[in-house]
XYZ file of C-alpha atoms in Angstrom:
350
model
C 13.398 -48.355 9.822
C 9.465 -47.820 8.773
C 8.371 -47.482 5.316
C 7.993 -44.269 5.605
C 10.897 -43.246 6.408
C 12.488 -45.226 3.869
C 10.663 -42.924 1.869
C 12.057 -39.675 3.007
C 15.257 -41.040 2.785
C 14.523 -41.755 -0.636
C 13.281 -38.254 -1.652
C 16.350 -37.061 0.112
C 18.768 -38.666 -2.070
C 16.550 -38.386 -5.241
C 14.264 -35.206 -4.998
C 12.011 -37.423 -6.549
C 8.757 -39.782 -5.807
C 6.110 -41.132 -7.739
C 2.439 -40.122 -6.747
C 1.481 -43.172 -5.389
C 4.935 -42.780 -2.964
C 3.797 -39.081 -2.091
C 0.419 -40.448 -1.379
C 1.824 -42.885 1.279
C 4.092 -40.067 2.181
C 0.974 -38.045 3.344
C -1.093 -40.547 4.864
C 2.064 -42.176 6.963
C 2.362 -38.793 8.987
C 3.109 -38.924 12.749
C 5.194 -36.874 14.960
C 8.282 -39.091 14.607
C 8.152 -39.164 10.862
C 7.552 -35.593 10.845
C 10.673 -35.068 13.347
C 12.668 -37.145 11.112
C 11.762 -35.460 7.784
C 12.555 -32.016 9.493
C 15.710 -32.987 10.364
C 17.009 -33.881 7.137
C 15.272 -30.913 5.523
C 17.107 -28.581 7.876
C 20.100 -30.425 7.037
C 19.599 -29.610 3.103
C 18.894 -25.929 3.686
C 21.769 -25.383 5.745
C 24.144 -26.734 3.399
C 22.837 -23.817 0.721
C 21.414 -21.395 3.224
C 23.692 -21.936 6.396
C 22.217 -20.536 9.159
C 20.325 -17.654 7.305
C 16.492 -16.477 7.347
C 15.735 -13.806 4.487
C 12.993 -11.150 5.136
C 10.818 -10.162 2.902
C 8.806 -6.626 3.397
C 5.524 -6.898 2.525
C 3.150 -4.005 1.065
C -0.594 -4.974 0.546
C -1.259 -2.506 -2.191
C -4.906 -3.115 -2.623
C -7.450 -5.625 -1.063
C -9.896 -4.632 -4.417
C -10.482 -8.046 -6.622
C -12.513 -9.286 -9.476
C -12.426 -12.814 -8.281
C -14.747 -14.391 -6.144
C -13.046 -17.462 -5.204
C -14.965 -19.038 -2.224
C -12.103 -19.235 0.647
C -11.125 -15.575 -0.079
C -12.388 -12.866 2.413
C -11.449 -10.336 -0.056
C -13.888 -11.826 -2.803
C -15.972 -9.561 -4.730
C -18.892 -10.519 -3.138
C -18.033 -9.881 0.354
C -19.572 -6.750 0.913
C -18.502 -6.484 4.117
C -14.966 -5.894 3.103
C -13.719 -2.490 3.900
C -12.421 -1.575 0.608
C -8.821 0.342 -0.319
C -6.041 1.225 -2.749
C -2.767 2.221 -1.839
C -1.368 5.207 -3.833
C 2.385 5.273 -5.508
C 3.498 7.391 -2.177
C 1.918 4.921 0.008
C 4.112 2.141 -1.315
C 7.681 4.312 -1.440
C 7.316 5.394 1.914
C 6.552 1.602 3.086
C 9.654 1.159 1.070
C 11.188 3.584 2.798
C 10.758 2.271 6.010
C 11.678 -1.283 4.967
C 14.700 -0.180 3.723
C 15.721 1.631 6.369
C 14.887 -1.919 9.038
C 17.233 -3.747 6.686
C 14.757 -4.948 3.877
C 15.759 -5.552 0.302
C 13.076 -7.740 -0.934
C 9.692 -5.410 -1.081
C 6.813 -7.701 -1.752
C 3.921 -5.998 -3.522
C 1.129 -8.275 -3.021
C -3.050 -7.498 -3.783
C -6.323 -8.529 -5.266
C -6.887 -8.460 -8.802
C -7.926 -5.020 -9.113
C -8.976 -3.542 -12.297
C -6.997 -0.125 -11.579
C -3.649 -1.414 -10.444
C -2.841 -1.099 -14.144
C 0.085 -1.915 -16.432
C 0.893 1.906 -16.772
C 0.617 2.324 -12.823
C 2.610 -0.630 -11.353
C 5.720 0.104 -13.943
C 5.078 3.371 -12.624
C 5.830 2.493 -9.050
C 7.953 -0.625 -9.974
C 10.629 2.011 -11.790
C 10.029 3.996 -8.853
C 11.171 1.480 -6.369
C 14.435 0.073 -8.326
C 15.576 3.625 -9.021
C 15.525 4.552 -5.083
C 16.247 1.552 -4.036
C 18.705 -0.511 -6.845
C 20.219 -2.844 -4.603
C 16.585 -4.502 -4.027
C 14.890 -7.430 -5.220
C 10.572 -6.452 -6.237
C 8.437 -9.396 -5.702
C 4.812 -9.006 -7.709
C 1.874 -11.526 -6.256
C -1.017 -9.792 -8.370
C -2.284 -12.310 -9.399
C -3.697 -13.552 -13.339
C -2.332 -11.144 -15.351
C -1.664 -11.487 -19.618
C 1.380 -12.583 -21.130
C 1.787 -9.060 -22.216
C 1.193 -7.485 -18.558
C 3.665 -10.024 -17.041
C 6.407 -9.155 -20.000
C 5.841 -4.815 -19.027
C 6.021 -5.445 -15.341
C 9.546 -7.571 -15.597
C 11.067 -5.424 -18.453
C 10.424 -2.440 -15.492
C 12.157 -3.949 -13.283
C 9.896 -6.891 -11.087
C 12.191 -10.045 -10.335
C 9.851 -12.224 -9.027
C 6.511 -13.187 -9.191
C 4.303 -15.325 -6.940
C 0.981 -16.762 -8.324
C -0.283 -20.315 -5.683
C -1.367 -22.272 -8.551
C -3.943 -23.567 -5.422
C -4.418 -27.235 -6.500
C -2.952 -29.175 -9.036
C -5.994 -31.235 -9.137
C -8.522 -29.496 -11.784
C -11.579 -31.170 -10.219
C -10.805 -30.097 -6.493
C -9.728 -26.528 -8.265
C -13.593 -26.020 -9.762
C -14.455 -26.741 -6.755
C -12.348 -23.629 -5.007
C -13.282 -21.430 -7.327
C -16.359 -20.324 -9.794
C -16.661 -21.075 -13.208
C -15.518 -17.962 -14.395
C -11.901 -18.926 -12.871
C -9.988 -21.756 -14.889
C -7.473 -24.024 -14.074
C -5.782 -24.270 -17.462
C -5.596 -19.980 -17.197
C -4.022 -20.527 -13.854
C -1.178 -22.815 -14.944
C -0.915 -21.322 -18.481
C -0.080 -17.957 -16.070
C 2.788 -20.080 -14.136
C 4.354 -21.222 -17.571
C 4.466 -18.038 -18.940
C 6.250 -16.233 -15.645
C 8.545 -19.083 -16.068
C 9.130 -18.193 -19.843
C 9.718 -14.715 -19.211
C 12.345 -15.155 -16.873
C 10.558 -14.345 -13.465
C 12.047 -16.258 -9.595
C 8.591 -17.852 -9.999
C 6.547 -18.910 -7.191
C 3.621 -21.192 -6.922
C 1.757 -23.074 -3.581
C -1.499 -23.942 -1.987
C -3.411 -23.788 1.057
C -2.673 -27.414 3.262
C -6.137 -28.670 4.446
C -8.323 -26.464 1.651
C -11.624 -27.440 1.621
C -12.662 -30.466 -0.467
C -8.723 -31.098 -0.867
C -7.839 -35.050 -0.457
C -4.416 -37.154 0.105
C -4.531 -37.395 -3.613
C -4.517 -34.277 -4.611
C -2.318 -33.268 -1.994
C 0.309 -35.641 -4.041
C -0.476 -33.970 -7.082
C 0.419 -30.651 -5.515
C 3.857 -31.934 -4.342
C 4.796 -33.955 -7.671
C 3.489 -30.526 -9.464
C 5.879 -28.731 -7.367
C 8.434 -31.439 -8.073
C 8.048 -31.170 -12.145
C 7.344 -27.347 -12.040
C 10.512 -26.767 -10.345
C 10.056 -23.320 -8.423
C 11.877 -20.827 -7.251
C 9.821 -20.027 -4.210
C 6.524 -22.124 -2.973
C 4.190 -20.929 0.073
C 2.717 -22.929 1.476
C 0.562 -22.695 4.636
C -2.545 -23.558 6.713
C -5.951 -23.188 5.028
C -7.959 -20.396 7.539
C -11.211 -19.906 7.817
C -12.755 -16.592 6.743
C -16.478 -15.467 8.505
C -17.705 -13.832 5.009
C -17.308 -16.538 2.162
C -19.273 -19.698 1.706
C -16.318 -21.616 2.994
C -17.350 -20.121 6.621
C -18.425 -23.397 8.565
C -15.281 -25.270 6.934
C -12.563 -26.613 9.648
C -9.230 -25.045 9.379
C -5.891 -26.767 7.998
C -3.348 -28.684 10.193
C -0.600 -26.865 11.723
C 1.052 -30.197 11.970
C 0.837 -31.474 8.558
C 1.674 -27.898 7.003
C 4.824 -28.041 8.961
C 5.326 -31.694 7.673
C 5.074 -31.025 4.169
C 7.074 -28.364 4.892
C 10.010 -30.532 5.242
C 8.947 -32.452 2.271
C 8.814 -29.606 -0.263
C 12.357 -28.988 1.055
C 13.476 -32.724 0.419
C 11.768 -32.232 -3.110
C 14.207 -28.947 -3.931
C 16.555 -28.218 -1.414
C 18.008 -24.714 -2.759
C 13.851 -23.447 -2.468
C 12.953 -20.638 -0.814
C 10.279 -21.394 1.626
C 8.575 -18.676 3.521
C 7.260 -19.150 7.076
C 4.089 -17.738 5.742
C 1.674 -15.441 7.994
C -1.204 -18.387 8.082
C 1.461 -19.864 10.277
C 2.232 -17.534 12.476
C -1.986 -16.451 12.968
C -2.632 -20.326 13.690
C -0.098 -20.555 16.364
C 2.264 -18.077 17.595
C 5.572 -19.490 17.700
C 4.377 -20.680 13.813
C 7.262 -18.831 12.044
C 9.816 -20.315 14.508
C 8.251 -24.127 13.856
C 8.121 -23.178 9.792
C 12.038 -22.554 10.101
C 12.729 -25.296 11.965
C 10.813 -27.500 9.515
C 13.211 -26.291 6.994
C 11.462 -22.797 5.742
C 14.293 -19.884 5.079
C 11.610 -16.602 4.589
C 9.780 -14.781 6.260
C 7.575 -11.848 5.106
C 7.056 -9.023 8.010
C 4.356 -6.246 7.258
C 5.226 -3.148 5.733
C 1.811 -2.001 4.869
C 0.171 1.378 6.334
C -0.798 0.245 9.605
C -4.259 1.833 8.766
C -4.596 -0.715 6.548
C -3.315 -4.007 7.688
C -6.155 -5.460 9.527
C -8.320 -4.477 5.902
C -6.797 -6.996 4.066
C -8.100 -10.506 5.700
C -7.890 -12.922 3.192
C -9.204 -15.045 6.552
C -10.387 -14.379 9.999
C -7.828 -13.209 13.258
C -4.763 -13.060 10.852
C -1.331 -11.984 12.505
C -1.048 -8.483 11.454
C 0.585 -6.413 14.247
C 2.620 -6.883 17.058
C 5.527 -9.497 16.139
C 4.275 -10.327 12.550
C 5.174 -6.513 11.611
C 7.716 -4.836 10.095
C 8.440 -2.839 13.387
C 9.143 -5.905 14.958
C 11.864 -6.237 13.152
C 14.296 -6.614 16.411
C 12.023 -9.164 18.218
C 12.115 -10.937 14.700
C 15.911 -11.669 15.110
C 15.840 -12.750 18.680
C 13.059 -15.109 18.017
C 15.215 -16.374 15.216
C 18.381 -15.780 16.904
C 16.888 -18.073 19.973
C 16.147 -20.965 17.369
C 19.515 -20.837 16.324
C 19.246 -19.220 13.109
C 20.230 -15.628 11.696
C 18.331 -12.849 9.854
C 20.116 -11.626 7.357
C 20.122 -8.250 4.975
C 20.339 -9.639 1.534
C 18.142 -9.715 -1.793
C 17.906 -13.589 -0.485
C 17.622 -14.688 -4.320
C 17.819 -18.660 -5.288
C 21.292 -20.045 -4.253
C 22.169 -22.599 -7.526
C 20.522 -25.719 -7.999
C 20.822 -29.414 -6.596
């Protein structure tokens, strides 16, 4: 048996590595290494998820932000982004719909825009859990204050994703401008955690500037941070940012580390995330079979889904949306896997 795979094995057994073994982790990818860590990744997720794929519904609720981070195509400075706001009837009658396809996770997900305010999203949050009980509400909204995330879960939110990025401060400056901060993004994470939130965190897998280094820190971070969800997918080039002549991640290594996040905590939830399904399009079925258990189908307006392109050609219609619902299952159902109507929270711990 290779090193390498003495080190999966390892991580396996201990959900554990040091950085220098992630490190060696990274740069020993090949096919059969990544075969063999997706094997025993789908072997840990089955023995906590069986056979099941959650789905998420998805409602983009504003492509508006402050931030100007330089891999974003929704960054302030993109003036070529065709601006909009969902109201509160936009996102119940998305709800609506989701519920109705067998949805009970809604996933309210946007820039950070100055008027999706505390008063409005506990508005709309209440809204949602008093139609719709039996649901879980996922917030990804970004930075918000201690006192913002405390109003949004005592309203009702369950979970909250935030991609802390990098866990490398260096390679983050170097994502972001100055006005954005590393210690702010992580002191965010900590205090989701704190409040009780299903907290998620990931990055982008072949970001520009990003190294086999800090690619370890990100998994150890993950290891030590201990989330409840992590996404995780392909970085994707967007025309309008200053990232524009930058190559594109690895659908490959994505899918590899993938498997590895799984070995790290095997009662995650991993999403299949959209980068994977725009970069190839049997992406969601490869994510699963790497050892992902979520996916998260459009509910959005259709007048608004191709506005919000954090990157170029992303997967917004056709199989990738909520109407697709019943292809959804037979792609999944052809894989040998089931999707399931359930909340899909956290199943225990290792």
């Amino acid at each position: 048996m290779n090193k390498i795979k003495e080190l999966i094995n390892k991580l396996n057994q201990n959900h554990s590595l040091s950085l220098e073994e992630y490190e060696a982790l990274i740069s020993g990818y090949s096919k059969e290494n990544a075969e063999y860590a997706a094997a025993l990744a789908v072997e840990q997720r089955k023995k906590y998820y069986k056979n099941h794929i959650y789905i998420r519904g998805l409602v983009e609720v504003s492509n508006i932000c402050k931030n100007d981070c330089y891999y974003c195509g929704i960054r302030r400075s993109n003036k070529r982004c065709d601006h909009y706001r969902l109201t509160k009837e936009d996102i119940l009658a998305s709800a609506k719909e989701g519920y109705a396809l067998g949805f009970r996770t809604f996933v309210m997900q946007g820039g950070e825009d100055k008027k999706l305010t505390d008063e409005f999203l506990v508005d709309v949050i209440k809204g949602l859990k008093s139609l719709y009980p039996d649901c879980a509400i996922t917030l990804s909204l970004g930075e918000r204050s201690y006192e913002s995330y405390a109003a949004l879960k005592s309203a009702g939110a369950d979970r909250y994703l935030l991609r802390h990025e990098t866990a490398d401060r260096e390679h983050y400056g170097k994502l972001h401008p100055k006005d954005m901060s590393f210690d702010a993004r992580m002191e965010c994470l900590k205090n989701l955690k704190g409040l009780g939130y299903q907290v998620g965190c990931g990055f982008m897998v072949g970001s520009p500037y990003q190294t086999v280094q800090t690619l370890a820190k990100d998994l150890k971070f993950i290891e030590e941070f201990a989330p409840d969800m992590c996404g995780i997918g392909p970085y994707l080039t967007h025309s309008d940012t200053p990232f524009r002549d930058m190559p594109s991640g690895s659908l490959e290594l994505t899918l590899y580390l993938l498997s590895i996040i799984r070995l790290i905590n095997p009662t995650l939830l991993l999403p299949a995330t959209t980068a994977l399904g725009t970069i190839h399009e049997k992406g969601r079925e490869m994510g699963v079979l790497a050892g992902a258990n979520v996916i998260m189908p459009n509910l959005s307006p259709i007048s608004v889904r191709k506005k919000y392109l954090l990157y170029d050609n992303k997967a917004c219609t056709g199989d990738e949306a909520a109407e697709s619902i019943k292809n959804l299952k037979e792609s999944m159902k052809s894989i040998g896997y089931e999707v399931v109507t359930a909340r899909g929270d956290r199943t225990g711990t290792v």
